[in-house]
Tab-separated table of C-alpha atoms in Angstrom:
chain	number	residue	atom	x	y	z
J	1	MET	CA	0.000	0.000	0.000
J	2	LYS	CA	2.822	2.424	0.846
J	3	LYS	CA	4.335	1.851	-2.597
J	4	ILE	CA	1.156	3.140	-4.196
J	5	PHE	CA	1.115	6.229	-1.983
J	6	ALA	CA	4.824	6.749	-2.666
J	7	LYS	CA	4.131	6.884	-6.402
J	8	ILE	CA	1.211	9.269	-5.862
J	9	HIS	CA	3.369	11.491	-3.654
J	10	LEU	CA	6.271	11.526	-6.121
J	11	TRP	CA	4.478	11.942	-9.428
J	12	LEU	CA	2.220	14.704	-8.151
J	13	SER	CA	5.064	16.531	-6.410
J	14	VAL	CA	7.457	16.571	-9.374
J	15	PRO	CA	5.225	18.534	-11.806
J	16	LEU	CA	3.293	20.579	-9.233
J	17	GLY	CA	6.027	21.334	-6.702
J	18	ILE	CA	7.228	24.589	-8.259
J	19	VAL	CA	3.699	25.997	-8.435
J	20	VAL	CA	3.076	24.979	-4.803
J	21	THR	CA	6.273	26.785	-3.764
J	22	ILE	CA	5.268	29.951	-5.635
J	23	VAL	CA	1.724	29.955	-4.218
J	24	CYS	CA	2.867	29.287	-0.633
J	25	LEU	CA	5.635	31.891	-0.769
J	26	SER	CA	3.362	34.601	-2.167
J	27	GLY	CA	0.702	33.616	0.383
J	28	ALA	CA	3.215	34.054	3.206
J	29	VAL	CA	3.967	37.560	1.939
J	30	LEU	CA	0.260	38.445	1.869
J	31	VAL	CA	-0.400	37.321	5.462
J	32	PHE	CA	0.757	40.662	6.887
J	33	GLU	CA	-0.272	42.877	3.986
J	34	SER	CA	-2.549	45.029	6.137
J	35	GLU	CA	-0.011	45.451	8.953
J	36	ILE	CA	2.857	46.257	6.587
J	37	THR	CA	0.755	48.709	4.587
J	38	ARG	CA	-0.339	50.502	7.743
J	39	ALA	CA	3.244	50.643	9.039
J	40	LEU	CA	4.557	52.114	5.787
J	41	HIS	CA	1.763	54.717	5.563
J	42	GLN	CA	0.928	55.524	9.169
J	43	ASN	CA	-0.410	58.960	8.283
J	44	LEU	CA	-3.199	57.325	6.237
J	45	TYR	CA	-4.419	55.031	8.995
J	46	SER	CA	-3.677	56.700	12.308
J	47	VAL	CA	-4.074	60.151	13.793
J	48	LYS	CA	-3.152	61.698	17.113
J	49	ALA	CA	-6.385	62.646	18.837
J	50	PRO	CA	-6.228	66.223	20.205
J	51	ALA	CA	-6.786	66.468	23.942
J	52	GLY	CA	-10.466	66.937	24.694
J	53	ALA	CA	-11.443	67.144	21.028
J	54	LYS	CA	-14.395	65.256	19.560
J	55	PRO	CA	-14.556	63.843	16.036
J	56	LEU	CA	-16.546	65.790	13.469
J	57	SER	CA	-20.015	64.529	12.663
J	58	PRO	CA	-20.509	62.567	9.412
J	59	SER	CA	-22.242	65.497	7.721
J	60	GLN	CA	-19.364	67.811	8.665
J	61	LEU	CA	-16.855	65.303	7.317
J	62	VAL	CA	-18.746	65.037	4.023
J	63	ALA	CA	-18.774	68.835	3.723
J	64	ARG	CA	-15.013	69.016	4.371
J	65	ILE	CA	-14.372	66.264	1.815
J	66	GLY	CA	-16.454	68.185	-0.726
J	67	GLU	CA	-14.327	71.295	-0.208
J	68	GLN	CA	-11.140	69.391	-1.069
J	69	MET	CA	-12.188	66.859	-3.732
J	70	PRO	CA	-13.420	67.280	-7.341
J	71	ASP	CA	-17.135	67.611	-8.075
J	72	SER	CA	-16.948	64.495	-10.267
J	73	LEU	CA	-16.504	62.177	-7.280
J	74	HIS	CA	-19.588	60.569	-5.732
J	75	ILE	CA	-19.381	59.134	-2.274
J	76	VAL	CA	-20.237	55.464	-1.692
J	77	SER	CA	-19.722	55.138	2.021
J	78	LEU	CA	-18.090	56.665	5.041
J	79	GLN	CA	-16.387	54.341	7.508
J	80	LEU	CA	-15.875	55.478	11.083
J	81	SER	CA	-13.796	53.784	13.752
J	82	ALA	CA	-14.396	53.444	17.480
J	83	ASP	CA	-10.654	53.969	17.977
J	84	ASN	CA	-10.045	57.676	18.530
J	85	ASN	CA	-6.593	57.323	16.963
J	86	GLU	CA	-7.766	55.932	13.623
J	87	THR	CA	-8.690	57.898	10.523
J	88	CYS	CA	-12.013	57.815	8.685
J	89	ILE	CA	-12.244	56.160	5.296
J	90	ALA	CA	-14.397	57.361	2.404
J	91	SER	CA	-15.176	55.266	-0.679
J	92	PHE	CA	-16.219	56.678	-4.041
J	93	ARG	CA	-18.051	55.261	-7.031
J	94	GLU	CA	-15.416	56.403	-9.523
J	95	THR	CA	-12.246	55.254	-7.740
J	96	GLY	CA	-12.677	51.480	-7.579
J	97	ARG	CA	-10.550	50.051	-4.790
J	98	GLY	CA	-9.056	53.414	-3.986
J	99	GLN	CA	-10.287	54.850	-0.718
J	100	LEU	CA	-9.702	58.235	0.854
J	101	SER	CA	-8.243	58.752	4.327
J	102	ILE	CA	-9.654	61.659	6.353
J	103	ASP	CA	-8.657	63.146	9.685
J	104	PRO	CA	-11.817	62.700	11.817
J	105	TYR	CA	-11.061	65.802	13.900
J	106	THR	CA	-10.287	68.350	11.163
J	107	GLY	CA	-11.750	66.767	8.027
J	108	ARG	CA	-8.398	67.139	6.289
J	109	VAL	CA	-7.814	64.710	3.424
J	110	ASN	CA	-4.692	62.626	4.058
J	111	GLY	CA	-4.517	60.749	0.745
J	112	TRP	CA	-5.558	57.554	-1.056
J	113	THR	CA	-5.168	54.141	0.555
J	114	GLU	CA	-4.722	51.991	-2.547
J	115	SER	CA	-2.713	48.785	-2.196
J	116	THR	CA	0.944	49.012	-3.199
J	117	VAL	CA	2.100	47.610	-6.533
J	118	PHE	CA	4.152	45.023	-4.663
J	119	PHE	CA	1.165	43.486	-2.856
J	120	LEU	CA	-1.047	43.722	-5.933
J	121	THR	CA	1.620	41.739	-7.806
J	122	MET	CA	1.888	39.205	-4.997
J	123	ARG	CA	-1.888	38.708	-5.104
J	124	LYS	CA	-1.814	38.198	-8.859
J	125	ILE	CA	0.918	35.609	-8.412
J	126	HIS	CA	-0.858	33.883	-5.542
J	127	ARG	CA	-4.215	33.590	-7.270
J	128	TRP	CA	-3.502	33.602	-10.993
J	129	LEU	CA	0.268	33.189	-11.569
J	130	LEU	CA	0.243	36.685	-13.109
J	131	ASP	CA	-2.561	35.678	-15.487
J	132	PRO	CA	-5.664	37.354	-14.000
J	133	PRO	CA	-9.029	36.779	-15.709
J	134	ALA	CA	-10.284	39.455	-18.071
J	135	SER	CA	-13.334	40.050	-15.877
J	136	LYS	CA	-14.356	39.291	-12.320
J	137	GLY	CA	-15.216	35.610	-11.977
J	138	GLY	CA	-13.804	34.826	-15.414
J	139	LYS	CA	-11.446	32.023	-16.321
J	140	SER	CA	-7.711	32.115	-16.914
J	141	ILE	CA	-4.988	29.547	-17.428
J	142	GLY	CA	-3.165	30.760	-14.320
J	143	LYS	CA	-6.281	30.381	-12.187
J	144	VAL	CA	-6.799	26.814	-13.399
J	145	VAL	CA	-3.150	25.895	-12.810
J	146	VAL	CA	-3.288	27.261	-9.261
J	147	GLY	CA	-6.530	25.369	-8.610
J	148	ILE	CA	-5.220	22.062	-9.950
J	149	SER	CA	-1.954	22.460	-8.037
J	150	THR	CA	-3.886	23.189	-4.846
J	151	MET	CA	-5.980	20.051	-5.278
J	152	GLY	CA	-2.778	18.152	-5.944
J	153	LEU	CA	-1.288	19.568	-2.748
J	154	VAL	CA	-4.087	17.986	-0.721
J	155	LEU	CA	-3.307	14.571	-2.227
J	156	ILE	CA	0.422	15.133	-1.697
J	157	ILE	CA	-0.187	15.891	1.985
J	158	VAL	CA	-2.399	12.823	2.473
J	159	SER	CA	0.054	10.506	0.738
J	160	GLY	CA	2.930	12.081	2.660
J	161	LEU	CA	1.209	11.394	5.972
J	162	VAL	CA	0.741	7.745	4.998
J	163	LEU	CA	4.439	7.491	4.142
J	164	TRP	CA	5.366	9.277	7.378
J	165	VAL	CA	3.826	6.615	9.665
J	166	PRO	CA	6.837	4.989	11.427
J	167	ARG	CA	7.386	1.285	11.936
J	168	ASN	CA	8.554	1.475	15.563
J	169	ARG	CA	9.127	3.846	18.487
J	170	LYS	CA	12.707	4.665	17.517
J	171	ALA	CA	11.623	5.639	14.041
J	172	LEU	CA	8.857	7.782	15.561
J	173	ARG	CA	11.408	9.773	17.579
J	174	ASN	CA	13.493	10.344	14.476
J	175	ARG	CA	10.528	11.530	12.434
J	176	LEU	CA	9.463	14.042	15.055
J	177	ARG	CA	12.718	15.997	15.102
J	178	VAL	CA	15.130	17.755	12.767
J	179	SER	CA	18.720	16.678	13.344
J	180	SER	CA	21.790	18.599	12.189
J	181	SER	CA	24.316	16.094	13.575
J	182	TYR	CA	24.323	13.520	10.780
J	183	GLY	CA	25.236	15.480	7.712
J	184	LEU	CA	23.498	17.719	5.186
J	185	HIS	CA	21.466	14.995	3.530
J	186	ARG	CA	19.954	13.867	6.826
J	187	PHE	CA	19.198	17.480	7.761
J	188	TRP	CA	17.224	18.108	4.554
J	189	TYR	CA	15.508	14.755	4.897
J	190	ASP	CA	14.346	15.642	8.426
J	191	CYS	CA	13.220	19.087	7.255
J	192	HIS	CA	11.075	17.470	4.582
J	193	VAL	CA	9.645	14.650	6.690
J	194	SER	CA	9.295	16.230	10.137
J	195	LEU	CA	8.293	19.754	9.133
J	196	GLY	CA	5.902	18.317	6.572
J	197	PHE	CA	4.190	16.359	9.337
J	198	TYR	CA	3.931	19.352	11.693
J	199	THR	CA	2.444	21.621	9.029
J	200	ALA	CA	0.159	19.071	7.348
J	201	ILE	CA	-3.070	20.147	9.060
J	202	LEU	CA	-2.742	23.876	8.488
J	203	LEU	CA	-1.496	23.430	4.922
J	204	SER	CA	-4.557	21.278	4.261
J	205	VAL	CA	-6.829	23.957	5.745
J	206	MET	CA	-5.223	26.623	3.557
J	207	ALA	CA	-5.573	24.444	0.456
J	208	LEU	CA	-9.147	23.310	1.063
J	209	THR	CA	-10.396	26.825	1.820
J	210	GLY	CA	-8.354	28.368	-1.000
J	211	LEU	CA	-10.030	26.128	-3.564
J	212	THR	CA	-13.273	28.094	-3.079
J	213	TRP	CA	-11.643	30.929	-5.049
J	214	SER	CA	-10.521	28.634	-7.878
J	215	PHE	CA	-13.559	26.551	-8.803
J	216	GLY	CA	-17.237	27.467	-8.619
J	217	TRP	CA	-18.345	23.840	-8.380
J	218	TYR	CA	-16.035	23.294	-5.417
J	219	ARG	CA	-17.261	26.468	-3.711
J	220	THR	CA	-20.879	25.396	-4.120
J	221	ALA	CA	-20.167	21.913	-2.775
J	222	ALA	CA	-18.094	23.193	0.155
J	223	TYR	CA	-20.718	25.719	1.219
J	224	ALA	CA	-23.468	23.140	0.885
J	225	LEU	CA	-21.441	20.716	3.021
J	226	PHE	CA	-21.449	23.237	5.880
J	227	GLY	CA	-25.134	24.050	5.560
J	228	GLY	CA	-25.044	26.911	3.073
J	229	ALA	CA	-27.620	27.023	0.296
J	230	GLN	CA	-26.173	26.107	-3.072
J	231	GLN	CA	-27.837	28.980	-4.867
J	232	SER	CA	-26.420	32.502	-4.730
J	233	VAL	CA	-23.066	31.231	-3.496
J	234	ALA	CA	-20.389	33.671	-4.586
J	235	VAL	CA	-17.007	34.781	-3.349
J	236	GLN	CA	-17.052	38.156	-1.642
J	237	GLU	CA	-13.818	39.791	-2.740
J	238	ASN	CA	-14.299	43.545	-2.685
J	239	ILE	CA	-15.195	44.454	0.873
J	240	PRO	CA	-14.364	47.957	2.131
J	241	ARG	CA	-11.259	47.631	4.279
J	242	LYS	CA	-8.909	50.150	5.740
J	243	ASP	CA	-5.824	48.604	4.105
J	244	GLY	CA	-6.996	49.615	0.634
J	245	SER	CA	-7.530	46.017	-0.519
J	246	GLY	CA	-11.297	46.199	-1.094
J	247	HIS	CA	-14.072	48.476	-2.176
J	248	GLY	CA	-17.694	48.688	-1.438
J	249	GLY	CA	-20.939	48.528	-3.114
J	250	ARG	CA	-23.718	51.089	-2.897
J	251	VAL	CA	-23.758	54.353	-4.781
J	252	ALA	CA	-24.470	57.477	-2.814
J	253	GLY	CA	-24.334	61.025	-4.061
J	254	SER	CA	-21.980	63.836	-4.875
J	255	VAL	CA	-19.823	64.903	-1.969
J	256	HIS	CA	-20.518	68.522	-2.797
J	257	GLY	CA	-23.422	70.522	-1.474
J	258	GLY	CA	-24.491	68.098	1.236
J	259	VAL	CA	-27.193	66.511	-0.899
J	260	ARG	CA	-27.453	63.568	-3.236
J	261	ASN	CA	-28.725	63.726	-6.781
J	262	SER	CA	-28.482	60.303	-8.403
J	263	GLY	CA	-31.950	59.909	-9.824
J	264	ASP	CA	-33.890	59.056	-6.652
J	265	ALA	CA	-37.244	60.588	-5.831
J	266	HIS	CA	-35.671	62.651	-3.071
J	267	THR	CA	-32.357	64.245	-2.236
J	268	PHE	CA	-30.292	62.803	0.560
J	269	ASP	CA	-29.400	65.057	3.463
J	270	TYR	CA	-26.135	63.877	5.021
J	271	ALA	CA	-27.317	65.220	8.372
J	272	VAL	CA	-29.345	61.984	8.476
J	273	TRP	CA	-26.044	60.151	9.022
J	274	ASP	CA	-25.563	62.151	12.221
J	275	GLU	CA	-28.874	60.859	13.540
J	276	VAL	CA	-28.122	57.294	12.454
J	277	LEU	CA	-24.671	57.347	14.051
J	278	ALA	CA	-26.077	58.582	17.361
J	279	GLN	CA	-28.567	55.696	17.427
J	280	LEU	CA	-25.939	53.118	16.500
J	281	VAL	CA	-23.467	54.285	19.126
J	282	SER	CA	-26.236	53.972	21.705
J	283	ARG	CA	-27.155	50.459	20.537
J	284	TYR	CA	-23.554	49.270	20.025
J	285	PRO	CA	-21.389	50.746	22.786
J	286	ALA	CA	-18.599	48.259	21.931
J	287	TYR	CA	-18.654	48.551	18.128
J	288	ARG	CA	-15.402	48.407	16.123
J	289	THR	CA	-16.370	50.188	12.900
J	290	ILE	CA	-19.492	51.749	11.385
J	291	ALA	CA	-19.789	52.142	7.607
J	292	LEU	CA	-22.604	54.425	6.464
J	293	THR	CA	-24.361	54.437	3.084
J	294	THR	CA	-27.546	56.249	2.059
J	295	THR	CA	-29.876	53.395	3.032
J	296	GLU	CA	-28.049	51.235	5.548
J	297	ALA	CA	-25.111	50.937	7.912
J	298	GLN	CA	-22.652	48.089	8.462
J	299	VAL	CA	-21.628	47.718	12.101
J	300	GLY	CA	-18.444	45.725	12.652
J	301	ARG	CA	-18.468	44.001	16.037
J	302	HIS	CA	-15.321	41.875	15.925
J	303	THR	CA	-11.638	42.649	15.454
J	304	TYR	CA	-10.573	39.542	13.540
J	305	MET	CA	-13.682	38.026	11.966
J	306	ARG	CA	-16.018	39.721	9.519
J	307	ARG	CA	-18.918	39.843	11.951
J	308	VAL	CA	-21.100	42.658	10.700
J	309	ASP	CA	-24.646	43.660	11.618
J	310	THR	CA	-26.651	45.319	8.830
J	311	VAL	CA	-28.846	48.215	9.930
J	312	VAL	CA	-31.453	49.606	7.519
J	313	PHE	CA	-32.703	53.133	8.190
J	314	ASP	CA	-35.192	55.571	6.710
J	315	PRO	CA	-33.134	57.838	4.390
J	316	LEU	CA	-35.443	60.773	5.141
J	317	SER	CA	-35.622	60.691	8.926
J	318	GLY	CA	-32.677	58.449	9.847
J	319	LYS	CA	-34.929	56.252	11.962
J	320	ILE	CA	-33.719	52.662	12.205
J	321	VAL	CA	-36.295	50.341	10.665
J	322	GLU	CA	-34.520	46.969	10.614
J	323	ILE	CA	-31.459	45.299	12.130
J	324	THR	CA	-30.065	42.049	10.777
J	325	ARG	CA	-27.545	40.651	13.206
J	326	TYR	CA	-24.591	38.670	11.948
J	327	GLU	CA	-25.942	35.565	13.657
J	328	ASP	CA	-29.185	35.867	11.643
J	329	THR	CA	-27.582	36.307	8.217
J	330	PRO	CA	-27.763	33.435	5.700
J	331	VAL	CA	-25.345	30.604	6.396
J	332	GLN	CA	-23.515	30.985	3.088
J	333	GLN	CA	-22.822	34.643	3.852
J	334	ARG	CA	-21.217	33.731	7.164
J	335	LEU	CA	-19.277	30.931	5.503
J	336	ARG	CA	-17.603	33.440	3.211
J	337	GLY	CA	-16.072	35.158	6.212
J	338	TRP	CA	-15.086	31.901	7.888
J	339	PHE	CA	-13.444	30.510	4.750
J	340	TYR	CA	-11.533	33.737	4.272
J	341	ALA	CA	-10.442	33.849	7.905
J	342	PHE	CA	-9.254	30.242	7.941
J	343	HIS	CA	-7.474	30.660	4.632
J	344	THR	CA	-5.547	33.766	5.699
J	345	GLY	CA	-5.078	33.027	9.416
J	346	SER	CA	-6.933	36.168	10.496
J	347	TRP	CA	-9.369	34.222	12.712
J	348	GLY	CA	-7.118	34.503	15.788
J	349	GLY	CA	-5.387	37.820	15.265
J	350	LYS	CA	-1.637	38.366	15.073
J	351	TRP	CA	-0.711	35.056	16.705
J	352	THR	CA	-2.513	32.897	14.163
J	353	LYS	CA	-1.181	35.142	11.403
J	354	MET	CA	2.361	34.527	12.631
J	355	LEU	CA	1.657	30.790	12.706
J	356	TYR	CA	0.253	30.848	9.160
J	357	PHE	CA	3.257	32.850	7.972
J	358	VAL	CA	5.691	30.239	9.303
J	359	VAL	CA	3.599	27.349	7.970
J	360	ALA	CA	3.344	28.953	4.518
J	361	LEU	CA	7.125	29.419	4.407
J	362	ILE	CA	7.628	25.783	5.368
J	363	GLY	CA	5.067	24.794	2.744
J	364	ALA	CA	7.114	26.690	0.152
J	365	SER	CA	10.268	24.826	1.208
J	366	LEU	CA	8.822	21.294	1.135
J	367	PRO	CA	8.830	20.902	-2.671
J	368	LEU	CA	12.414	22.201	-2.763
J	369	THR	CA	13.662	19.730	-0.145
J	370	GLY	CA	11.665	17.043	-1.943
J	371	TYR	CA	13.397	17.844	-5.236
J	372	TYR	CA	16.747	17.675	-3.470
J	373	LEU	CA	16.031	14.257	-1.972
J	374	TRP	CA	14.672	12.970	-5.284
J	375	TYR	CA	17.768	14.150	-7.136
J	376	LYS	CA	20.173	12.619	-4.591
J	377	ARG	CA	18.343	9.316	-4.958
J	378	ASN	CA	17.963	9.314	-8.725
J	379	GLY	CA	20.457	11.855	-10.056
J	380	ARG	CA	23.325	9.470	-10.660
J	381	ARG	CA	21.089	6.945	-12.378
J	382	LEU	CA	19.552	9.650	-14.586
J	383	ALA	CA	23.018	11.040	-15.443
J	384	ASN	CA	24.193	7.609	-16.652
J	385	ARG	CA	21.325	7.206	-19.100
């Protein structure tokens, strides 16, 4: 039986190993994208709160934005933070993923929070091998190759675990440690066997959750397996985030003049946001973020998971008419957040991110150590052919 698994392990690893290394290495880089981006551009994400000062109201912020930005921009949402030392973030219909950072105390525009070229490139490598689809949800050769390699990785891990099972207690001790006392070959062998065993579970989690971005049929089946309805199952990719890596959905109005004129039966008075915010702060004293649009608000209640309550309000009076708590949202919608969190390691904060970073680096090294061991075993025989 082990001979069969050995052949599966070898003949999947040889052609797919390089792709697995590239995907794991780029994934490791992306783990701390938000933290690195914030550290490099602190002025866009943090502000020193003046002593005794209170943040401007949403309507005042919109007015200040309008004084500094072109008339052609139309605001989509305004995101406010419970942290007094964080900036506000405005999203616009015309700017795609680009979001605007605003000082909540003065209304001064700090700049755009778009992702850096480096991280955008890393994401293209990680998901599409630099061959992104022509349109959202479209197909590309790179996307298919990444998906097939990820499925192959799962089989490689399973077959590797079967091969790892030791025959006796002494062999078990050897396979649980990395020794540097018996030469270079033994060191690389231990790195491949032992580190592969220790990282097998998390690498499998990353692979199985990552496949939901590669294949629609897999995403539908995976969501259905965990209780999500098979219809309307889609990957939520463009969520407004303060690291510039997402953008949001609902069109509001021009930021100039304090009113909206986008074809609705009435104009929107941004003073309504002031009333809505006051009600939400009263209802959610421990909120993390509040994102306002012209018809609803998204209240973030958790630091690491995408737990968001949706609050619908009357756009004329600002009176709250409906609250949909995260726990009451459709199962498939919650699964999107869970799959994302378990794929990226964000579910436990910085500690799980650090763990995922190390595991992804080890995952990138396993094909390389495997190639080395395969060459040492077969190189001389291949050279004599």
